[in-house]
Amino acid sequence: MVGKLKWFLSVIPLQNVLGWRCVFRRKKTATRFFFLGLMLFILGLVSLFTGHVVSDIEWYSQVRRPWKLRSGWMKDDVRRRGEINIWNSETSKYYHGCSKRRPHLRSAVSESKSNGYLLIATSGGLNQQRIGITDAVVVARILNATLIIPELDHRSFWKDESDFKNIFDVDWFISSLSKDITVVKRIPDKVIRSMEKPPYTMRVPRKSTPEFYLEQVLPILLRRRALQLTKFDYRLANNLDEELQKLRCRVNYHALQFPKSMQNVGQKLVRRMRALSPRFIAVHLRFEPDMLAFSGCYYGGGEKEIDELSKIRKRWETLPDMNAEGERSRGKCPLSPFEVGLMLKALGYRNDSYLYIASGEIYGGEKTLRPLKDLFPNIYTKDMLLDRELEPFLPFSSRLASLDYIVCDESDVFVTNNNGNMAKILAGRRRYMGHKRTIRPNAKKLSSLFKAQQTNMDWVTFARKVKSCQRDFMGEPEEMKIGRGDFHEFPYSCICQKHNGSSMTLEQQYFSNRPPYYEGIGNILVKEYNLLNRYKRHYI
């Protein structure tokens, strides 16, 4: 080994070896500088990105609570610590519903120039069908189609034979939407005779986008001239262009009106409640047997309850087996009437408050209602307030539900007991009409509190914790967030905020204040908004 080294040194000059060593040292030093520079570059990127995120959080908090950071109308800390007004919102006066049609929008396409006739078969109960009708108008606008008065569901669980004209004012519906779409009562006989085939029938996927309707549905409509969409409930995407969302509001809050005869009976109920008390609470108990069976929850009725609800549950073949206790801990179970009473009492409502119970057949009847009546003795229903006036409505569940809808809408406080269709529709309407107090139980947190209250929690602690967990479930304006929940419950495109003499929708605030890089960090709403802009020319 030593001999080989001597030979190597004798063959290669020493200065060459030293030169290689110097080159190696220079390369090693350069490599160190390269890695050091790379680390500094990465740290700079991280710092830049986190700075954007922090500023985004600060910006978003301003958009979410503009009355706190922009106008100084109310200090959030004070509101959080202080007692909430249980009868009305103190900030509602700064917000108002705004869905007026803008003058630059194109007029409705006439029947003769439209792309064809759109027939709609709705599905479910009254308010599920209401959602379907609202979305049907928007789809007709997207497709440039003439809408036929929608067909109501006669085959659902409730077996109600009511037609559109029995629930809604047809002439008002047609005239109020005349600038947006053309609506007719039926396809003209002349057109039917000229059609080679009957209307094509199809069912679109749930929450389909305008892009889907333009690419998949419109070609069929153009080819067949008439198209029927079946089971039409929640068949349109939740997030749409702002103008289409405003059209949803114009349909839901203005075009869909009950007939005068039904409004008169509903207002009579309201007047009789007002005669008993200047302000009252409407509670949508939603404690009917079908609701409890569908939820898979258990309320302590033993084998009798389990057998009865299991038989009803078999009507829905696709429902999976559920763990009742697990559903309750996840907040999926409606509160019992007694639990609703405990929540109201803990929030601060006195036992002399007047309650209107909006409900169908309550499971367990008077026995189930008794604990609630012990807490709030002044309880009334439409059966107690009406006599012969109610008889024409009795065979029709949708018409009875319409009366409850009117009273709940007019009440000072509306309490929902599940996140069903009536709860969503009325919550959104009450926001639009001035953010009237609307309470949705925070069932997930309340379930554990009810358990603790039954064991060792004193009433003062229980009431304090109930008020705390209900803070963001009282129908306050600041609960509105862009993209939160179902649009029918949170109609953010149709709620305007008054500020310094001007008025701007929450959605306009969102996009006008959005930082230019915000889309780059993956905001889904912005991406959907930009995607829909590509299709505006078809319906705006």
Coordinates of C-alpha atoms in Angstrom, one line a residue:
M1 CA 0.0 0.0 0.0
V2 CA 2.9 2.4 0.9
G3 CA 4.6 1.5 -2.4
K4 CA 1.5 2.4 -4.4
L5 CA 1.3 5.7 -2.7
K6 CA 4.9 6.5 -3.4
W7 CA 4.4 5.6 -7.1
F8 CA 1.3 7.8 -7.3
L9 CA 3.2 10.8 -5.8
S10 CA 6.1 10.3 -8.2
V11 CA 3.8 10.2 -11.3
I12 CA 1.6 13.2 -10.3
P13 CA 3.2 16.5 -9.4
L14 CA 2.5 17.8 -5.9
Q15 CA 1.0 21.1 -7.2
N16 CA -1.6 19.1 -9.1
V17 CA -2.6 17.3 -5.9
L18 CA -2.8 20.5 -4.0
G19 CA -4.8 22.1 -6.8
W20 CA -7.4 19.3 -6.6
R21 CA -7.5 19.9 -2.9
C22 CA -8.2 23.6 -3.4
V23 CA -10.8 22.9 -6.0
F24 CA -12.5 20.4 -3.6
R25 CA -12.5 23.1 -0.8
R26 CA -14.0 25.7 -3.2
K27 CA -16.7 23.3 -4.3
K28 CA -17.5 22.4 -0.6
T29 CA -17.7 26.1 0.3
A30 CA -20.0 26.8 -2.7
T31 CA -22.2 23.9 -1.7
R32 CA -22.6 25.3 1.8
F33 CA -23.5 28.7 0.5
F34 CA -26.0 27.2 -1.9
F35 CA -27.8 25.3 0.9
L36 CA -27.7 28.3 3.1
G37 CA -29.3 30.5 0.4
L38 CA -31.9 27.8 -0.3
M39 CA -32.9 27.7 3.4
L40 CA -33.2 31.5 3.5
F41 CA -35.3 31.5 0.4
I42 CA -37.6 28.8 1.9
L43 CA -37.9 30.8 5.1
G44 CA -38.8 33.9 3.2
L45 CA -41.6 32.0 1.3
V46 CA -42.9 30.6 4.6
S47 CA -42.9 34.1 6.2
L48 CA -44.7 35.6 3.2
F49 CA -47.3 32.9 3.1
T50 CA -48.0 33.0 6.9
G51 CA -48.2 36.8 6.7
H52 CA -50.9 36.4 4.0
V53 CA -52.8 33.9 6.1
V54 CA -52.7 36.1 9.2
S55 CA -53.9 39.1 7.3
D56 CA -56.6 36.9 5.7
I57 CA -57.8 35.8 9.1
E58 CA -57.9 39.5 10.2
W59 CA -59.7 40.5 7.0
Y60 CA -62.2 37.6 7.3
S61 CA -63.0 38.6 10.8
Q62 CA -63.9 42.0 9.6
V63 CA -66.2 40.7 6.9
R64 CA -67.8 38.2 9.3
R65 CA -68.4 40.9 12.0
P66 CA -68.4 44.2 10.1
W67 CA -70.4 45.9 12.8
K68 CA -67.6 45.3 15.2
L69 CA -64.5 46.4 13.4
R70 CA -65.8 48.8 10.8
S71 CA -68.7 50.7 12.3
G72 CA -68.3 50.3 16.0
W73 CA -72.0 49.8 16.5
M74 CA -71.4 47.3 19.2
K75 CA -68.4 45.8 21.0
D76 CA -68.2 42.1 20.6
D77 CA -66.7 41.6 24.1
V78 CA -69.6 43.4 25.7
R79 CA -72.1 41.4 23.7
R80 CA -70.5 38.1 24.6
R81 CA -70.4 38.9 28.3
G82 CA -73.8 40.6 28.6
E83 CA -77.2 39.1 28.6
I84 CA -78.7 38.5 25.1
N85 CA -82.1 40.0 24.3
I86 CA -84.3 36.9 24.1
W87 CA -87.1 38.6 22.2
N88 CA -85.3 40.5 19.4
S89 CA -81.9 41.2 17.9
E90 CA -80.3 44.5 18.9
T91 CA -78.3 44.6 15.6
S92 CA -81.1 43.6 13.2
K93 CA -81.9 47.3 12.4
Y94 CA -78.6 47.5 10.5
Y95 CA -79.7 44.7 8.0
H96 CA -82.5 44.3 5.6
G97 CA -83.7 41.9 2.8
C98 CA -82.6 43.0 -0.7
S99 CA -83.5 40.8 -3.7
K100 CA -84.8 43.5 -6.1
R101 CA -84.1 42.7 -9.7
R102 CA -81.4 44.8 -11.2
P103 CA -82.3 46.9 -14.3
H104 CA -79.5 45.6 -16.5
L105 CA -80.8 42.0 -16.5
R106 CA -82.3 40.8 -19.7
S107 CA -86.1 40.4 -19.8
A108 CA -87.8 37.0 -19.7
V109 CA -87.8 35.1 -23.0
S110 CA -91.3 34.9 -24.5
E111 CA -93.0 31.6 -24.8
S112 CA -92.6 31.4 -28.6
K113 CA -88.9 32.2 -28.5
S114 CA -88.0 30.0 -25.5
N115 CA -86.0 26.8 -25.8
G116 CA -89.0 24.7 -24.8
Y117 CA -91.3 23.8 -22.0
L118 CA -90.0 22.7 -18.6
L119 CA -92.3 20.5 -16.5
I120 CA -91.5 19.9 -12.8
A121 CA -92.7 17.1 -10.5
T122 CA -91.9 18.1 -6.9
S123 CA -91.3 15.7 -4.0
G124 CA -91.9 15.5 -0.3
G125 CA -94.0 17.7 2.1
L126 CA -95.0 21.4 1.8
N127 CA -91.6 23.0 2.4
Q128 CA -89.6 20.4 0.5
Q129 CA -91.8 21.1 -2.5
R130 CA -91.4 24.8 -1.9
I131 CA -87.6 24.4 -2.3
G132 CA -88.2 22.4 -5.5
I133 CA -90.5 25.1 -6.9
T134 CA -88.0 27.9 -6.1
D135 CA -85.1 26.0 -7.8
A136 CA -87.4 25.2 -10.8
V137 CA -87.8 28.9 -11.5
V138 CA -84.0 29.3 -11.4
V139 CA -83.4 26.3 -13.7
A140 CA -86.0 27.7 -16.2
R141 CA -84.0 31.0 -16.2
I142 CA -80.8 29.1 -16.9
L143 CA -82.3 27.1 -19.7
N144 CA -84.3 30.0 -21.2
A145 CA -87.3 27.7 -20.9
T146 CA -91.0 28.3 -20.4
L147 CA -92.0 26.9 -17.0
I148 CA -95.3 25.0 -16.6
I149 CA -96.9 25.4 -13.2
P150 CA -95.2 22.7 -11.1
E151 CA -97.0 19.5 -10.2
L152 CA -97.1 18.8 -6.4
D153 CA -96.4 15.4 -4.9
H154 CA -99.5 13.3 -4.2
R155 CA -97.6 10.0 -3.4
S156 CA -95.4 10.9 -0.5
F157 CA -95.8 9.8 3.1
W158 CA -98.6 12.4 3.7
K159 CA -100.8 11.4 0.7
D160 CA -102.0 14.9 0.2
E161 CA -104.1 15.5 -3.0
S162 CA -103.6 19.3 -3.0
D163 CA -102.6 20.9 -6.3
F164 CA -100.5 24.0 -6.8
K165 CA -103.6 26.2 -7.0
N166 CA -104.8 24.9 -3.6
I167 CA -101.6 26.0 -1.8
F168 CA -100.3 29.0 -3.7
D169 CA -101.8 31.9 -5.6
V170 CA -101.2 30.9 -9.3
D171 CA -102.0 34.2 -10.9
W172 CA -99.7 36.1 -8.5
F173 CA -96.9 33.6 -9.1
I174 CA -97.1 34.0 -12.9
S175 CA -97.3 37.8 -12.8
S176 CA -94.7 38.5 -10.2
L177 CA -92.1 36.4 -12.1
S178 CA -93.0 37.8 -15.6
K179 CA -89.7 39.8 -15.9
D180 CA -87.6 36.8 -15.0
I181 CA -89.2 33.8 -16.7
T182 CA -92.4 33.0 -18.6
V183 CA -94.8 30.8 -16.7
V184 CA -97.9 29.2 -18.2
K185 CA -100.5 26.9 -16.7
R186 CA -100.1 24.1 -19.3
I187 CA -98.6 23.3 -22.6
P188 CA -100.9 24.7 -25.4
D189 CA -102.9 22.0 -27.3
K190 CA -101.4 23.2 -30.6
V191 CA -97.9 22.5 -29.4
I192 CA -98.8 19.1 -28.0
R193 CA -100.4 18.0 -31.3
S194 CA -97.2 19.1 -33.1
M195 CA -94.9 17.1 -30.9
E196 CA -93.7 13.8 -32.3
K197 CA -93.1 12.3 -28.9
P198 CA -94.5 13.0 -25.4
P199 CA -92.3 15.1 -23.0
Y200 CA -89.0 13.4 -22.1
T201 CA -88.7 12.5 -18.4
M202 CA -85.5 12.4 -16.5
R203 CA -84.2 12.9 -12.9
V204 CA -81.1 15.0 -12.5
P205 CA -78.5 14.4 -9.8
R206 CA -78.9 16.3 -6.5
K207 CA -77.2 19.7 -6.3
S208 CA -76.5 19.9 -10.0
T209 CA -74.6 23.0 -11.2
P210 CA -75.8 25.4 -14.0
E211 CA -73.0 23.9 -16.1
F212 CA -74.7 20.5 -15.8
Y213 CA -78.1 21.9 -16.9
L214 CA -76.6 23.7 -19.9
E215 CA -74.5 20.8 -21.1
Q216 CA -76.7 17.8 -20.2
V217 CA -80.3 19.0 -19.9
L218 CA -80.5 21.8 -22.5
P219 CA -79.7 19.6 -25.6
I220 CA -82.5 17.2 -24.6
L221 CA -84.9 20.2 -24.2
L222 CA -84.0 21.6 -27.6
R223 CA -84.4 18.2 -29.2
R224 CA -87.8 17.3 -27.6
R225 CA -89.3 20.7 -27.0
A226 CA -90.8 19.6 -23.6
L227 CA -88.9 18.0 -20.7
Q228 CA -90.1 16.8 -17.3
L229 CA -87.8 16.7 -14.3
T230 CA -89.0 14.3 -11.6
K231 CA -88.4 14.1 -7.9
F232 CA -87.3 17.8 -8.1
D233 CA -86.0 18.6 -4.6
Y234 CA -82.5 19.9 -3.9
R235 CA -81.6 19.4 -7.6
L236 CA -79.8 22.6 -8.0
A237 CA -76.4 23.6 -6.4
N238 CA -76.4 25.5 -3.2
N239 CA -73.8 28.1 -4.3
L240 CA -74.8 30.1 -7.4
D241 CA -74.1 33.4 -9.0
E242 CA -75.5 36.3 -6.9
E243 CA -78.2 37.2 -9.4
L244 CA -79.5 33.6 -9.4
Q245 CA -79.5 33.6 -5.6
K246 CA -81.5 36.8 -5.6
L247 CA -84.0 35.1 -8.0
R248 CA -84.3 32.3 -5.5
C249 CA -85.3 34.9 -2.9
R250 CA -87.8 36.7 -5.1
V251 CA -89.5 33.3 -5.7
N252 CA -89.4 32.1 -2.1
Y253 CA -90.2 35.3 -0.3
H254 CA -92.4 37.2 -2.8
A255 CA -93.8 35.0 -5.6
L256 CA -94.9 32.0 -3.5
Q257 CA -97.9 33.5 -1.6
F258 CA -100.8 31.5 -0.1
P259 CA -104.3 32.1 -1.5
K260 CA -106.3 34.8 0.2
S261 CA -108.7 32.3 1.8
M262 CA -105.7 30.5 3.5
Q263 CA -104.0 33.8 4.5
N264 CA -107.3 35.0 6.2
V265 CA -107.5 31.9 8.3
G266 CA -103.8 32.0 9.2
Q267 CA -104.0 35.7 10.2
K268 CA -107.0 34.9 12.3
L269 CA -104.8 32.5 14.3
V270 CA -102.2 35.2 14.7
R271 CA -104.8 37.7 15.9
R272 CA -106.2 35.3 18.5
M273 CA -102.7 34.6 19.8
R274 CA -102.0 38.4 20.0
A275 CA -105.3 38.8 21.9
L276 CA -104.0 36.4 24.5
S277 CA -100.6 38.1 24.7
P278 CA -98.9 41.0 22.9
R279 CA -95.9 38.7 22.0
F280 CA -95.7 34.9 21.7
I281 CA -93.3 32.1 20.9
A282 CA -94.0 29.6 18.1
V283 CA -92.5 26.2 18.6
H284 CA -92.1 23.8 15.7
L285 CA -91.9 20.6 17.8
R286 CA -91.5 18.2 14.9
F287 CA -92.2 15.3 17.3
E288 CA -94.4 13.3 15.0
P289 CA -94.0 9.5 14.8
D290 CA -92.6 9.6 11.2
M291 CA -89.9 12.1 12.3
L292 CA -88.8 10.1 15.3
A293 CA -88.8 6.9 13.2
F294 CA -86.7 8.5 10.5
S295 CA -84.2 9.9 13.0
G296 CA -83.5 6.5 14.6
C297 CA -83.6 8.1 18.1
Y298 CA -84.9 6.7 21.4
Y299 CA -86.9 8.6 24.0
G300 CA -87.3 6.2 26.9
G301 CA -90.6 4.5 25.9
G302 CA -89.4 1.0 26.2
E303 CA -90.2 -1.9 23.9
K304 CA -93.5 -0.3 22.9
E305 CA -91.7 2.7 21.4
I306 CA -89.0 0.6 19.8
D307 CA -91.6 -1.7 18.1
E308 CA -93.9 1.2 16.9
L309 CA -91.1 3.3 15.5
S310 CA -89.4 0.3 13.9
K311 CA -92.5 -0.5 11.9
I312 CA -92.8 3.0 10.6
R313 CA -89.0 3.1 9.8
K314 CA -89.5 0.1 7.5
R315 CA -91.3 2.4 5.0
W316 CA -87.9 3.8 4.1
E317 CA -86.1 0.8 2.6
T318 CA -82.7 2.5 2.2
L319 CA -82.4 3.8 5.8
P320 CA -79.4 2.2 7.6
D321 CA -79.4 0.8 11.2
M322 CA -78.5 3.6 13.6
N323 CA -77.2 3.8 17.2
A324 CA -79.7 5.9 19.1
E325 CA -77.2 7.1 21.7
G326 CA -74.7 7.9 19.0
E327 CA -77.2 9.9 17.1
R328 CA -78.1 11.9 20.2
S329 CA -74.5 12.7 21.0
R330 CA -74.0 13.9 17.5
G331 CA -76.9 16.3 17.8
K332 CA -79.1 14.5 15.3
C333 CA -82.1 13.8 17.5
P334 CA -85.0 16.3 17.9
L335 CA -85.4 17.5 21.5
S336 CA -88.3 16.1 23.4
P337 CA -91.1 18.6 24.4
F338 CA -89.7 18.6 27.9
E339 CA -86.2 19.4 26.7
V340 CA -87.5 22.3 24.6
G341 CA -89.2 23.7 27.7
L342 CA -85.9 23.3 29.7
M343 CA -84.0 25.2 27.0
L344 CA -86.5 28.0 26.9
K345 CA -86.6 28.4 30.6
A346 CA -82.8 28.4 30.8
L347 CA -82.6 31.1 28.2
G348 CA -84.8 33.3 30.4
Y349 CA -88.3 33.0 29.1
R350 CA -90.8 33.2 31.9
N351 CA -93.4 30.5 32.6
D352 CA -96.2 33.0 31.8
S353 CA -95.0 33.2 28.2
Y354 CA -97.5 32.1 25.5
L355 CA -96.5 29.3 23.2
Y356 CA -98.0 28.3 19.9
I357 CA -97.2 24.7 19.1
A358 CA -96.9 24.0 15.3
S359 CA -97.0 20.3 14.9
G360 CA -98.9 17.4 13.5
E361 CA -99.7 14.3 15.5
I362 CA -97.3 14.4 18.6
Y363 CA -96.0 11.0 19.4
G364 CA -97.3 10.0 22.8
G365 CA -100.0 12.6 22.7
E366 CA -100.9 14.5 25.9
K367 CA -98.6 12.4 28.0
T368 CA -95.6 13.7 26.0
L369 CA -96.8 17.3 26.1
R370 CA -97.5 17.3 29.9
P371 CA -93.9 18.1 31.0
L372 CA -93.8 21.1 28.6
K373 CA -97.1 22.3 29.9
D374 CA -95.9 22.1 33.5
L375 CA -93.1 24.5 32.5
F376 CA -95.2 26.7 30.3
P377 CA -98.9 26.4 31.0
N378 CA -100.1 28.9 28.3
I379 CA -99.8 26.5 25.3
Y380 CA -102.1 26.7 22.3
T381 CA -102.5 24.9 18.9
K382 CA -104.5 25.7 15.8
D383 CA -107.1 23.1 17.0
M384 CA -107.6 25.1 20.2
L385 CA -107.9 28.5 18.5
L386 CA -110.1 27.5 15.5
D387 CA -113.3 25.6 15.3
R388 CA -115.3 25.3 12.1
E389 CA -112.8 27.4 10.2
L390 CA -110.3 24.5 10.4
E391 CA -112.6 21.8 9.0
P392 CA -111.9 22.4 5.3
F393 CA -108.2 22.0 6.0
L394 CA -108.3 18.8 8.0
P395 CA -108.0 16.3 5.2
F396 CA -104.9 18.0 3.7
S397 CA -101.6 17.9 5.6
S398 CA -100.0 20.6 3.3
R399 CA -102.8 23.0 3.9
L400 CA -102.6 22.5 7.7
A401 CA -98.8 23.0 7.5
S402 CA -99.5 26.2 5.6
L403 CA -101.5 27.6 8.6
D404 CA -98.6 26.7 11.0
Y405 CA -96.2 28.4 8.5
I406 CA -98.1 31.7 8.7
V407 CA -98.3 31.7 12.5
C408 CA -94.6 30.8 12.9
D409 CA -93.6 33.5 10.4
E410 CA -95.6 36.1 12.3
S411 CA -94.4 35.1 15.8
D412 CA -92.0 37.2 17.9
V413 CA -89.8 34.1 18.5
F414 CA -89.6 31.0 16.4
V415 CA -88.1 27.9 17.9
T416 CA -87.1 25.0 15.6
N417 CA -86.6 21.5 16.9
N418 CA -84.7 20.0 14.0
N419 CA -82.9 21.2 10.9
G420 CA -85.7 20.1 8.5
N421 CA -87.2 21.9 5.5
M422 CA -89.7 24.0 7.4
A423 CA -87.0 25.1 9.9
K424 CA -84.6 26.1 7.1
I425 CA -87.2 27.9 5.0
L426 CA -88.7 29.9 8.0
A427 CA -85.3 30.7 9.4
G428 CA -84.2 32.1 6.1
R429 CA -87.4 34.0 5.6
R430 CA -87.2 35.5 9.1
R431 CA -83.7 36.7 8.4
Y432 CA -84.8 38.2 5.2
M433 CA -87.7 40.0 6.9
G434 CA -85.7 41.6 9.6
H435 CA -83.8 39.0 11.5
K436 CA -86.7 38.2 13.8
R437 CA -85.6 36.1 16.8
T438 CA -85.2 32.5 15.6
I439 CA -83.8 29.8 17.9
R440 CA -82.3 26.6 16.6
P441 CA -81.2 24.2 19.5
N442 CA -77.5 23.4 19.6
A443 CA -78.6 19.8 20.0
K444 CA -75.0 18.4 20.1
K445 CA -74.0 20.4 23.2
L446 CA -77.4 20.5 24.8
S447 CA -77.6 16.6 24.9
S448 CA -74.7 16.5 27.3
L449 CA -76.1 19.3 29.4
F450 CA -79.5 17.6 29.7
K451 CA -77.7 14.5 31.0
A452 CA -75.7 16.5 33.5
Q453 CA -78.8 18.4 34.7
Q454 CA -80.6 15.1 35.5
T455 CA -77.7 14.0 37.7
N456 CA -75.8 16.6 39.7
M457 CA -75.7 20.0 37.9
D458 CA -77.5 22.8 39.7
W459 CA -80.0 25.0 37.8
V460 CA -77.9 28.2 37.8
T461 CA -74.9 26.4 36.2
F462 CA -77.2 24.6 33.8
A463 CA -78.9 27.9 32.7
R464 CA -75.5 29.6 32.3
K465 CA -74.2 26.8 30.1
V466 CA -77.3 26.7 28.0
K467 CA -77.1 30.4 27.3
S468 CA -73.4 30.0 26.4
C469 CA -73.9 27.1 23.9
Q470 CA -76.9 28.9 22.3
R471 CA -74.9 32.1 21.5
D472 CA -74.6 31.4 17.8
F473 CA -78.0 29.7 17.4
M474 CA -80.3 32.6 18.2
G475 CA -80.8 34.1 14.7
E476 CA -78.4 37.0 15.1
P477 CA -77.2 38.8 11.8
E478 CA -73.6 38.0 12.6
E479 CA -74.4 34.3 12.3
M480 CA -74.5 34.8 8.5
K481 CA -71.4 33.5 6.8
I482 CA -70.8 33.3 3.1
G483 CA -71.4 29.7 2.0
R484 CA -72.5 28.5 5.5
G485 CA -75.1 25.8 5.4
D486 CA -78.1 25.7 3.1
F487 CA -78.8 29.0 1.2
H488 CA -82.5 28.7 2.0
E489 CA -81.5 29.0 5.7
F490 CA -78.7 31.6 5.2
P491 CA -79.7 33.7 2.2
Y492 CA -76.5 35.8 2.3
S493 CA -76.9 37.1 -1.3
C494 CA -80.2 38.7 -0.3
I495 CA -79.3 40.3 3.0
C496 CA -77.9 43.9 2.8
Q497 CA -76.0 45.8 5.5
K498 CA -76.6 49.5 6.0
H499 CA -73.3 51.3 6.4
N500 CA -72.5 55.0 6.1
G501 CA -75.6 55.7 4.1
S502 CA -75.0 52.9 1.6
S503 CA -76.3 49.3 1.4
M504 CA -74.3 46.3 0.2
T505 CA -75.1 42.5 0.3
L506 CA -72.9 40.3 2.5
E507 CA -71.7 38.5 -0.7
Q508 CA -70.7 41.8 -2.3
Q509 CA -68.8 42.7 0.8
Y510 CA -67.1 39.3 0.6
F511 CA -65.8 39.7 -3.0
S512 CA -65.1 43.4 -2.9
N513 CA -62.9 43.1 0.2
R514 CA -61.2 39.8 -0.9
P515 CA -57.4 40.1 -1.1
P516 CA -56.1 39.4 -4.7
Y517 CA -54.2 36.3 -3.6
Y518 CA -57.2 34.8 -1.7
E519 CA -58.3 32.6 -4.5
G520 CA -54.7 31.1 -4.7
I521 CA -55.0 29.5 -1.3
G522 CA -57.9 27.4 -2.3
N523 CA -61.2 29.2 -1.5
I524 CA -63.8 27.0 -3.1
L525 CA -66.5 29.7 -3.2
V526 CA -64.3 32.0 -5.3
K527 CA -63.5 29.1 -7.8
E528 CA -67.2 28.3 -8.1
Y529 CA -68.1 32.0 -8.5
N530 CA -65.6 32.3 -11.4
L531 CA -66.7 29.1 -13.0
L532 CA -70.3 30.3 -13.0
N533 CA -69.3 33.6 -14.6
R534 CA -68.5 31.6 -17.8
Y535 CA -72.2 30.8 -18.1
K536 CA -73.7 34.1 -17.2
R537 CA -74.4 35.0 -20.8
H538 CA -77.0 32.2 -20.9
Y539 CA -79.3 33.6 -18.2
I540 CA -78.1 37.1 -17.1

